[in-house]
Amino acid sequence: MQTVIDKLGSYLNAKTSAAPLAAFRFIFGLMMCISLIRFWANGWIEKLYIEPSFHFHYYGFAWVRPFGPYTYLLFVVCGLAALAVALGYFYRLAITVFFLSFTYIELLDKTTYLNHYYFISCVSFLLLFLPAASYFSLDAKRQPKQSRNTVKKWHIDSIKLLLGLVYFYAGIAKIQPDWLYEALPLKIWLPSKFDIPVLGFWLQKTWVAYFFSWAGMLYDICIPFLLLNRRTRPFAFLLVVVFHVLTRILFPIGMFPFIMIVSTLIFFEPAFHEKLLHRISERLRNWIPLSASSRAFDTPKDRLAFLCVGIFMLFQILFPFRYLGYPGKLFWNEEGYRFSWRVMLMEKTGLANFKVFDKKTNKGFYIHNQDFLTVFQEKQMSTQADFMLEFAHYLGDYYKMKGIEDPAVYLESYVSLNGKGSRQFADPNQDLLLVRDSFQHKNWILSFDE
């Protein structure tokens, strides 16, 4: 027991070059700034957050609302914070503002949920506790006595662990019959890419869907270990580039492939990052210098930071398994699906018709979803139970204001999962206004009949 404690103590005190952490901070901040500019330039702020009259909220976060036209200001603040993170300028304040503003944007409407956005929130939260601006930063230039050219080894390993969890859990999630034995949903998606030059012909072949399914699973599970091993690292990085470039060609997932490619550079040796930062510093005419104090970290704050990072990592390890607490088929009811690194594992389409019923007059009518929702919101709502429930309550409140004193809202919904035929999704006799949202199982979801 004492040996284990001694080894843990030695590990926690082990030091390494600050260059990998500084390079990660610089690249991450820069990529985030570019991503936010791209989001604005594509008109997505207007389309996703300002135009809709109704937004779907995460449970417990209904208080998070867009600011109308001032939502643009939120993106300006977030973008400037990302740039300040890259430069290491008032870093602690910058990474705090970036984490809060980016996560606020993410929480505005769960219609836009992506694992990628959750990943960025996780990374920025982790960076709150790491001395990422102690080297190659404007803070180090401003306060030379606070600069350091070494950090604790666990500072860098914590980022590697988070990246490794993302890949490994994504691989574990692929170990299921639809993905491996039926090549679904790739067998549905890939043939539609027939117009891609060169690749399009091969994507029509069924065996290619099976190959991509098995190769994707093996890639996700193995890549963290291949990146950790010095001998396999160059080959692993080549796989990372090929995998994410191919993913970017096949699917519209924005900047995420590029963010993952540059993030995995953290696995490379300090000498690689020192050369990289030296070249960047030269390009910037030494505006951000590389000089730093050799004084090491050994403060109570650092020990508190380790405790916070440890709790965060434990949460990341356990939270994806919460789906085991729910009955039924995960991909059907999606209870415990989000925030668990399950990426592009299913194809769902649905139809949801809501009937508003006046209990006083015994009369009812069907509503037209697109009178309240955008096409994108309706598409997401039509296959996900928590969206349906929230929308039903919105309709109840809306028609109360229109004069129906005691309304009921019923749902007729049909969902197709991985092309296996449309099935009734929700109990059509359940008045959804009598159901309150919670983390408990939604027993009005009908079971998936294989």
Short mmCIF file of C-alpha atoms in Angstrom, two decimals:
data_model
loop_
_atom_site.label_atom_id
_atom_site.label_comp_id
_atom_site.label_asym_id
_atom_site.label_seq_id
_atom_site.Cartn_x
_atom_site.Cartn_y
_atom_site.Cartn_z
CA MET A 1 0.00 0.00 0.00
CA GLN A 2 2.80 2.34 0.92
CA THR A 3 4.47 1.61 -2.43
CA VAL A 4 1.33 2.65 -4.30
CA ILE A 5 1.11 5.87 -2.29
CA ASP A 6 4.80 6.56 -2.92
CA LYS A 7 4.38 5.98 -6.66
CA LEU A 8 1.33 8.26 -6.73
CA GLY A 9 3.26 10.94 -4.84
CA SER A 10 6.19 10.64 -7.24
CA TYR A 11 3.87 10.90 -10.23
CA LEU A 12 2.08 13.96 -8.87
CA ASN A 13 5.43 15.71 -8.35
CA ALA A 14 6.92 14.65 -11.69
CA LYS A 15 7.72 17.60 -13.94
CA THR A 16 7.97 18.00 -17.68
CA SER A 17 8.33 20.73 -20.27
CA ALA A 18 5.52 23.29 -20.38
CA ALA A 19 5.68 23.41 -24.19
CA PRO A 20 2.99 20.74 -24.96
CA LEU A 21 0.48 22.46 -22.69
CA ALA A 22 1.27 25.90 -24.10
CA ALA A 23 0.99 24.62 -27.70
CA PHE A 24 -2.34 22.98 -26.91
CA ARG A 25 -3.67 26.22 -25.38
CA PHE A 26 -2.54 28.27 -28.37
CA ILE A 27 -4.02 25.92 -30.98
CA PHE A 28 -7.25 25.28 -29.06
CA GLY A 29 -7.94 28.98 -28.53
CA LEU A 30 -7.18 29.78 -32.16
CA MET A 31 -9.42 26.98 -33.47
CA MET A 32 -12.27 28.10 -31.21
CA CYS A 33 -11.96 31.69 -32.40
CA ILE A 34 -12.07 30.55 -36.06
CA SER A 35 -15.03 28.24 -35.32
CA LEU A 36 -17.06 31.07 -33.81
CA ILE A 37 -16.31 33.38 -36.75
CA ARG A 38 -17.37 30.58 -39.11
CA PHE A 39 -20.59 30.06 -37.11
CA TRP A 40 -21.41 33.76 -37.45
CA ALA A 41 -20.44 33.94 -41.15
CA ASN A 42 -22.74 31.04 -42.01
CA GLY A 43 -25.70 32.89 -40.52
CA TRP A 44 -26.28 30.21 -37.88
CA ILE A 45 -26.69 32.68 -34.98
CA GLU A 46 -29.73 34.18 -36.71
CA LYS A 47 -31.07 30.86 -37.97
CA LEU A 48 -30.65 28.81 -34.79
CA TYR A 49 -31.01 31.27 -31.93
CA ILE A 50 -32.84 34.41 -33.08
CA GLU A 51 -35.39 33.30 -35.69
CA PRO A 52 -37.06 30.47 -33.68
CA SER A 53 -39.88 31.66 -31.41
CA PHE A 54 -39.46 28.57 -29.22
CA HIS A 55 -36.33 26.82 -27.94
CA PHE A 56 -35.92 23.33 -26.51
CA HIS A 57 -34.17 23.39 -23.14
CA TYR A 58 -32.01 20.93 -21.26
CA TYR A 59 -33.67 19.71 -18.08
CA GLY A 60 -32.91 22.20 -15.31
CA PHE A 61 -31.68 24.89 -17.73
CA ALA A 62 -34.94 26.47 -18.90
CA TRP A 63 -33.59 29.77 -17.56
CA VAL A 64 -30.97 29.86 -20.32
CA ARG A 65 -32.41 32.08 -23.07
CA PRO A 66 -31.10 33.85 -26.17
CA PHE A 67 -30.79 37.64 -25.92
CA GLY A 68 -32.54 38.42 -29.19
CA PRO A 69 -30.28 40.51 -31.46
CA TYR A 70 -27.86 40.90 -28.53
CA THR A 71 -27.05 37.18 -28.90
CA TYR A 72 -24.41 38.38 -31.38
CA LEU A 73 -22.71 40.16 -28.48
CA LEU A 74 -22.47 36.84 -26.63
CA PHE A 75 -20.58 35.39 -29.59
CA VAL A 76 -18.29 38.44 -29.70
CA VAL A 77 -17.43 37.96 -26.02
CA CYS A 78 -16.86 34.23 -26.55
CA GLY A 79 -14.69 34.82 -29.63
CA LEU A 80 -12.55 37.46 -27.93
CA ALA A 81 -12.12 35.17 -24.92
CA ALA A 82 -10.98 32.36 -27.25
CA LEU A 83 -8.42 34.68 -28.85
CA ALA A 84 -7.18 35.77 -25.41
CA VAL A 85 -6.83 32.07 -24.45
CA ALA A 86 -4.71 31.48 -27.56
CA LEU A 87 -2.46 34.42 -26.70
CA GLY A 88 -2.38 33.61 -23.00
CA TYR A 89 -3.53 37.13 -22.18
CA PHE A 90 -5.20 37.39 -18.76
CA TYR A 91 -5.56 33.66 -19.22
CA ARG A 92 -7.51 32.73 -16.09
CA LEU A 93 -10.16 35.33 -16.82
CA ALA A 94 -10.17 34.48 -20.54
CA ILE A 95 -10.64 30.72 -20.13
CA THR A 96 -13.33 31.29 -17.48
CA VAL A 97 -15.26 33.66 -19.78
CA PHE A 98 -14.82 31.29 -22.72
CA PHE A 99 -16.06 28.26 -20.77
CA LEU A 100 -19.09 30.12 -19.40
CA SER A 101 -20.06 31.85 -22.65
CA PHE A 102 -19.52 28.79 -24.88
CA THR A 103 -21.44 26.52 -22.51
CA TYR A 104 -24.23 29.10 -22.28
CA ILE A 105 -24.46 29.08 -26.09
CA GLU A 106 -24.51 25.28 -26.05
CA LEU A 107 -27.38 25.31 -23.55
CA LEU A 108 -29.53 27.76 -25.53
CA ASP A 109 -31.30 25.05 -27.52
CA LYS A 110 -30.72 21.31 -27.27
CA THR A 111 -31.79 21.04 -30.90
CA THR A 112 -28.17 21.91 -31.72
CA TYR A 113 -26.65 19.29 -29.39
CA LEU A 114 -23.46 17.74 -30.69
CA ASN A 115 -20.85 15.66 -28.89
CA HIS A 116 -18.36 18.07 -30.41
CA TYR A 117 -19.74 21.07 -28.53
CA TYR A 118 -19.81 19.08 -25.30
CA PHE A 119 -16.17 18.13 -25.90
CA ILE A 120 -15.20 21.80 -26.21
CA SER A 121 -16.98 22.65 -22.96
CA CYS A 122 -15.16 19.75 -21.26
CA VAL A 123 -11.75 20.84 -22.55
CA SER A 124 -12.29 24.47 -21.55
CA PHE A 125 -13.47 23.37 -18.09
CA LEU A 126 -10.34 21.25 -17.71
CA LEU A 127 -8.14 24.17 -18.80
CA LEU A 128 -9.56 26.22 -15.93
CA PHE A 129 -7.38 24.17 -13.59
CA LEU A 130 -4.21 23.92 -15.68
CA PRO A 131 -1.33 26.47 -15.85
CA ALA A 132 -1.56 26.61 -19.63
CA ALA A 133 -0.35 30.22 -19.86
CA SER A 134 2.79 29.82 -17.76
CA TYR A 135 4.84 29.51 -20.96
CA PHE A 136 4.68 31.10 -24.42
CA SER A 137 2.03 33.63 -23.41
CA LEU A 138 1.50 37.35 -23.04
CA ASP A 139 0.93 36.71 -19.32
CA ALA A 140 4.45 35.26 -19.09
CA LYS A 141 5.75 38.35 -20.90
CA ARG A 142 3.72 40.66 -18.66
CA GLN A 143 4.68 38.91 -15.41
CA PRO A 144 8.04 37.17 -15.93
CA LYS A 145 8.18 36.06 -12.30
CA GLN A 146 4.99 34.06 -12.80
CA SER A 147 6.28 32.30 -15.92
CA ARG A 148 7.55 28.72 -15.82
CA ASN A 149 9.14 26.46 -18.39
CA THR A 150 8.01 23.30 -16.61
CA VAL A 151 4.64 22.02 -15.45
CA LYS A 152 3.53 18.92 -13.61
CA LYS A 153 3.27 15.83 -15.75
CA TRP A 154 -0.35 15.30 -14.72
CA HIS A 155 -1.25 18.70 -16.21
CA ILE A 156 -0.58 17.30 -19.68
CA ASP A 157 -1.70 13.75 -18.93
CA SER A 158 -5.15 15.01 -17.92
CA ILE A 159 -5.74 16.32 -21.45
CA LYS A 160 -4.50 13.02 -22.90
CA LEU A 161 -6.89 11.16 -20.60
CA LEU A 162 -9.89 13.24 -21.70
CA LEU A 163 -9.03 12.72 -25.38
CA GLY A 164 -8.50 9.01 -24.75
CA LEU A 165 -11.89 8.69 -23.05
CA VAL A 166 -13.64 10.38 -25.98
CA TYR A 167 -12.15 7.89 -28.45
CA PHE A 168 -12.36 4.80 -26.24
CA TYR A 169 -16.00 5.34 -25.23
CA ALA A 170 -16.92 6.09 -28.85
CA GLY A 171 -15.40 2.70 -29.74
CA ILE A 172 -17.16 0.84 -26.92
CA ALA A 173 -20.46 2.36 -28.05
CA LYS A 174 -19.95 0.77 -31.48
CA ILE A 175 -19.88 -2.73 -30.02
CA GLN A 176 -23.55 -3.46 -30.69
CA PRO A 177 -25.38 -5.66 -33.22
CA ASP A 178 -26.70 -2.96 -35.55
CA TRP A 179 -23.25 -1.43 -36.02
CA LEU A 180 -21.17 -4.60 -36.34
CA TYR A 181 -23.50 -7.27 -37.78
CA GLU A 182 -25.71 -5.12 -40.01
CA ALA A 183 -23.35 -2.19 -40.75
CA LEU A 184 -26.13 0.21 -39.74
CA PRO A 185 -26.49 3.11 -40.16
CA LEU A 186 -23.48 3.31 -42.53
CA LYS A 187 -25.24 0.94 -44.96
CA ILE A 188 -27.96 3.61 -45.25
CA TRP A 189 -25.73 6.69 -45.30
CA LEU A 190 -22.80 5.74 -47.54
CA PRO A 191 -24.69 4.95 -50.79
CA SER A 192 -26.14 8.48 -50.69
CA LYS A 193 -22.58 9.80 -51.15
CA PHE A 194 -22.45 8.46 -54.73
CA ASP A 195 -21.44 11.87 -56.12
CA ILE A 196 -18.12 12.07 -54.23
CA PRO A 197 -15.31 11.81 -56.80
CA VAL A 198 -13.45 8.45 -56.75
CA LEU A 199 -14.93 7.36 -53.41
CA GLY A 200 -18.55 7.55 -54.57
CA PHE A 201 -18.34 4.33 -56.61
CA TRP A 202 -16.93 2.31 -53.73
CA LEU A 203 -19.39 3.71 -51.20
CA GLN A 204 -22.17 1.86 -53.04
CA LYS A 205 -20.62 -1.48 -52.05
CA THR A 206 -22.13 -3.21 -49.00
CA TRP A 207 -18.77 -4.61 -47.91
CA VAL A 208 -17.41 -1.06 -47.64
CA ALA A 209 -20.09 -0.23 -45.05
CA TYR A 210 -19.07 -3.33 -43.06
CA PHE A 211 -15.39 -2.44 -43.40
CA PHE A 212 -15.96 1.11 -42.18
CA SER A 213 -18.09 -0.13 -39.27
CA TRP A 214 -15.49 -2.58 -37.97
CA ALA A 215 -12.53 -0.35 -38.77
CA GLY A 216 -14.22 2.59 -37.02
CA MET A 217 -14.82 0.54 -33.89
CA LEU A 218 -11.24 -0.77 -33.79
CA TYR A 219 -9.83 2.68 -34.53
CA ASP A 220 -11.72 4.37 -31.69
CA ILE A 221 -10.78 1.72 -29.13
CA CYS A 222 -7.11 1.38 -30.09
CA ILE A 223 -6.06 4.90 -31.07
CA PRO A 224 -5.48 6.27 -27.52
CA PHE A 225 -3.08 3.41 -26.77
CA LEU A 226 -1.30 3.72 -30.12
CA LEU A 227 -0.82 7.45 -29.50
CA LEU A 228 0.59 6.83 -26.03
CA ASN A 229 3.24 4.44 -27.35
CA ARG A 230 6.26 6.29 -28.71
CA ARG A 231 6.98 3.63 -31.34
CA THR A 232 3.44 3.52 -32.76
CA ARG A 233 2.71 7.26 -32.36
CA PRO A 234 3.66 8.41 -35.92
CA PHE A 235 1.51 5.65 -37.46
CA ALA A 236 -1.30 6.46 -35.03
CA PHE A 237 -1.22 10.14 -35.93
CA LEU A 238 -1.36 9.22 -39.63
CA LEU A 239 -4.48 7.16 -38.82
CA VAL A 240 -5.96 10.14 -36.95
CA VAL A 241 -5.46 12.39 -39.98
CA VAL A 242 -6.87 9.84 -42.46
CA PHE A 243 -9.85 9.03 -40.23
CA HIS A 244 -10.88 12.61 -39.57
CA VAL A 245 -10.26 13.86 -43.12
CA LEU A 246 -12.38 10.97 -44.45
CA THR A 247 -15.07 11.75 -41.87
CA ARG A 248 -15.02 15.40 -42.96
CA ILE A 249 -15.46 14.39 -46.61
CA LEU A 250 -18.38 12.05 -45.87
CA PHE A 251 -20.30 14.01 -43.25
CA PRO A 252 -20.96 17.72 -42.57
CA ILE A 253 -19.51 17.94 -39.05
CA GLY A 254 -17.79 21.30 -39.34
CA MET A 255 -14.49 22.02 -37.64
CA PHE A 256 -14.52 19.01 -35.33
CA PRO A 257 -12.23 16.76 -37.43
CA PHE A 258 -9.58 19.48 -37.54
CA ILE A 259 -9.94 20.17 -33.80
CA MET A 260 -9.37 16.49 -33.04
CA ILE A 261 -6.38 16.25 -35.39
CA VAL A 262 -4.54 19.17 -33.78
CA SER A 263 -5.61 18.13 -30.26
CA THR A 264 -3.90 14.75 -30.60
CA LEU A 265 -0.58 16.56 -31.06
CA ILE A 266 -0.56 16.72 -27.24
CA PHE A 267 0.62 13.08 -27.31
CA PHE A 268 3.89 14.06 -29.03
CA GLU A 269 7.15 14.58 -27.15
CA PRO A 270 8.01 18.00 -25.63
CA ALA A 271 10.80 18.50 -28.20
CA PHE A 272 8.21 18.53 -31.00
CA HIS A 273 6.18 21.24 -29.26
CA GLU A 274 9.26 23.30 -28.41
CA LYS A 275 10.20 23.37 -32.11
CA LEU A 276 6.61 24.22 -33.04
CA LEU A 277 6.42 27.11 -30.56
CA HIS A 278 9.85 28.35 -31.60
CA ARG A 279 8.66 28.62 -35.22
CA ILE A 280 5.42 30.33 -34.21
CA SER A 281 7.35 32.77 -32.01
CA GLU A 282 9.66 33.59 -34.91
CA ARG A 283 6.64 34.17 -37.20
CA LEU A 284 5.24 36.54 -34.60
CA ARG A 285 8.61 38.31 -34.39
CA ASN A 286 9.00 37.17 -30.77
CA TRP A 287 5.89 39.12 -29.76
CA ILE A 288 5.13 36.11 -27.58
CA PRO A 289 8.53 35.14 -26.12
CA LEU A 290 9.63 31.66 -25.13
CA SER A 291 11.73 32.69 -22.13
CA ALA A 292 10.42 31.62 -18.73
CA SER A 293 11.46 30.98 -15.15
CA SER A 294 12.58 27.49 -14.18
CA ARG A 295 10.69 27.75 -10.87
CA ALA A 296 8.41 24.74 -10.39
CA PHE A 297 4.78 24.48 -9.33
CA ASP A 298 4.26 23.31 -5.80
CA THR A 299 1.45 25.30 -4.32
CA PRO A 300 -1.71 24.48 -2.36
CA LYS A 301 -3.66 25.80 -5.37
CA ASP A 302 -2.03 23.16 -7.56
CA ARG A 303 -3.03 20.39 -5.15
CA LEU A 304 -6.61 21.72 -5.11
CA ALA A 305 -6.53 21.79 -8.91
CA PHE A 306 -5.49 18.13 -8.97
CA LEU A 307 -8.42 17.25 -6.71
CA CYS A 308 -10.88 19.12 -8.97
CA VAL A 309 -9.46 17.49 -12.11
CA GLY A 310 -9.65 14.07 -10.43
CA ILE A 311 -13.34 14.54 -9.61
CA PHE A 312 -14.03 15.78 -13.14
CA MET A 313 -12.31 12.75 -14.67
CA LEU A 314 -14.21 10.35 -12.40
CA PHE A 315 -17.43 12.00 -13.56
CA GLN A 316 -16.36 11.57 -17.21
CA ILE A 317 -15.61 7.90 -16.63
CA LEU A 318 -18.91 7.09 -14.88
CA PHE A 319 -21.49 9.44 -16.40
CA PRO A 320 -21.67 7.73 -19.85
CA PHE A 321 -22.88 4.54 -18.12
CA ARG A 322 -26.01 6.15 -16.65
CA TYR A 323 -28.03 4.63 -19.52
CA LEU A 324 -27.81 1.30 -17.68
CA GLY A 325 -30.31 2.69 -15.18
CA TYR A 326 -33.04 2.95 -17.83
CA PRO A 327 -35.14 0.08 -19.23
CA GLY A 328 -35.60 -0.52 -22.93
CA LYS A 329 -33.49 -0.02 -26.02
CA LEU A 330 -31.06 2.89 -25.67
CA PHE A 331 -31.22 4.00 -29.30
CA TRP A 332 -35.03 3.95 -29.19
CA ASN A 333 -35.73 5.93 -26.03
CA GLU A 334 -32.34 7.79 -25.95
CA GLU A 335 -32.46 8.03 -22.14
CA GLY A 336 -28.83 8.48 -21.12
CA TYR A 337 -27.71 8.85 -24.73
CA ARG A 338 -26.35 12.39 -24.74
CA PHE A 339 -23.05 13.39 -23.11
CA SER A 340 -21.69 9.84 -23.44
CA TRP A 341 -19.48 10.13 -26.55
CA ARG A 342 -21.92 8.20 -28.78
CA VAL A 343 -21.27 9.67 -32.21
CA MET A 344 -23.30 8.99 -35.37
CA LEU A 345 -24.52 5.55 -34.31
CA MET A 346 -28.09 5.58 -35.58
CA GLU A 347 -30.45 6.83 -38.26
CA LYS A 348 -33.83 7.92 -36.93
CA THR A 349 -36.75 9.51 -38.71
CA GLY A 350 -40.11 10.29 -37.21
CA LEU A 351 -43.53 11.83 -37.52
CA ALA A 352 -45.19 13.52 -34.56
CA ASN A 353 -48.77 14.80 -34.65
CA PHE A 354 -50.02 16.68 -31.58
CA LYS A 355 -53.71 16.91 -30.78
CA VAL A 356 -54.92 19.64 -28.44
CA PHE A 357 -58.12 18.65 -26.66
CA ASP A 358 -60.49 20.96 -24.77
CA LYS A 359 -61.77 18.94 -21.80
CA LYS A 360 -64.57 21.43 -21.21
CA THR A 361 -66.11 21.21 -24.72
CA ASN A 362 -64.86 17.70 -25.57
CA LYS A 363 -63.47 19.04 -28.82
CA GLY A 364 -59.96 18.74 -30.18
CA PHE A 365 -57.81 19.66 -33.14
CA TYR A 366 -54.41 18.81 -34.60
CA ILE A 367 -51.75 21.49 -34.68
CA HIS A 368 -49.26 22.17 -37.45
CA ASN A 369 -45.78 21.79 -35.90
CA GLN A 370 -44.16 24.27 -38.25
CA ASP A 371 -46.44 27.02 -36.96
CA PHE A 372 -44.24 26.87 -33.84
CA LEU A 373 -40.99 25.15 -34.83
CA THR A 374 -38.35 25.46 -37.52
CA VAL A 375 -37.83 22.52 -39.87
CA PHE A 376 -34.66 21.58 -37.98
CA GLN A 377 -36.39 21.73 -34.59
CA GLU A 378 -39.29 19.62 -35.85
CA LYS A 379 -36.90 17.00 -37.23
CA GLN A 380 -35.14 16.67 -33.86
CA MET A 381 -38.40 16.74 -31.90
CA SER A 382 -40.02 13.99 -33.98
CA THR A 383 -37.70 11.25 -32.70
CA GLN A 384 -36.77 12.29 -29.13
CA ALA A 385 -39.10 11.86 -26.17
CA ASP A 386 -37.89 14.79 -24.03
CA PHE A 387 -38.37 17.15 -26.99
CA MET A 388 -41.92 15.83 -27.48
CA LEU A 389 -42.81 16.31 -23.82
CA GLU A 390 -41.46 19.84 -23.66
CA PHE A 391 -43.25 20.82 -26.85
CA ALA A 392 -46.53 19.35 -25.55
CA HIS A 393 -46.26 21.53 -22.43
CA TYR A 394 -45.48 24.55 -24.57
CA LEU A 395 -48.64 23.87 -26.60
CA GLY A 396 -50.65 23.48 -23.39
CA ASP A 397 -49.47 26.86 -22.10
CA TYR A 398 -50.00 28.48 -25.50
CA TYR A 399 -53.60 27.33 -25.87
CA LYS A 400 -54.40 28.23 -22.26
CA MET A 401 -53.44 31.77 -23.18
CA LYS A 402 -55.70 31.45 -26.23
CA GLY A 403 -58.68 30.69 -24.02
CA ILE A 404 -58.80 26.90 -23.55
CA GLU A 405 -59.14 26.69 -19.78
CA ASP A 406 -58.44 22.98 -19.31
CA PRO A 407 -56.49 21.57 -22.26
CA ALA A 408 -55.01 18.12 -22.80
CA VAL A 409 -52.30 17.32 -25.35
CA TYR A 410 -52.05 13.91 -26.99
CA LEU A 411 -49.34 12.66 -29.31
CA GLU A 412 -49.51 10.30 -32.27
CA SER A 413 -45.93 9.51 -33.23
CA TYR A 414 -44.16 7.01 -35.44
CA VAL A 415 -40.41 6.53 -35.52
CA SER A 416 -38.10 4.48 -37.73
CA LEU A 417 -34.77 3.35 -36.25
CA ASN A 418 -31.95 2.36 -38.60
CA GLY A 419 -34.37 1.76 -41.47
CA LYS A 420 -36.24 -1.03 -39.64
CA GLY A 421 -39.71 0.21 -40.39
CA SER A 422 -41.86 2.78 -38.69
CA ARG A 423 -43.23 1.94 -35.22
CA GLN A 424 -45.54 3.77 -32.86
CA PHE A 425 -43.30 5.60 -30.43
CA ALA A 426 -45.51 7.08 -27.69
CA ASP A 427 -48.72 6.07 -25.92
CA PRO A 428 -51.42 7.95 -27.89
CA ASN A 429 -53.79 7.86 -24.90
CA GLN A 430 -51.42 9.66 -22.54
CA ASP A 431 -52.23 13.29 -21.83
CA LEU A 432 -48.69 14.66 -21.85
CA LEU A 433 -49.70 17.65 -19.75
CA LEU A 434 -50.11 15.24 -16.83
CA VAL A 435 -46.44 14.17 -17.19
CA ARG A 436 -43.63 16.23 -15.73
CA ASP A 437 -40.13 16.02 -17.16
CA SER A 438 -37.48 14.47 -14.92
CA PHE A 439 -34.50 12.12 -15.04
CA GLN A 440 -36.83 9.18 -14.43
CA HIS A 441 -37.81 6.74 -17.17
CA LYS A 442 -40.57 8.05 -19.43
CA ASN A 443 -43.04 5.21 -19.18
CA TRP A 444 -45.25 6.65 -21.92
CA ILE A 445 -42.62 5.64 -24.50
CA LEU A 446 -43.73 2.39 -26.11
CA SER A 447 -41.16 -0.40 -26.20
CA PHE A 448 -39.23 -1.07 -29.40
CA ASP A 449 -40.62 -4.24 -30.89
CA GLU A 450 -37.80 -6.10 -32.62
#
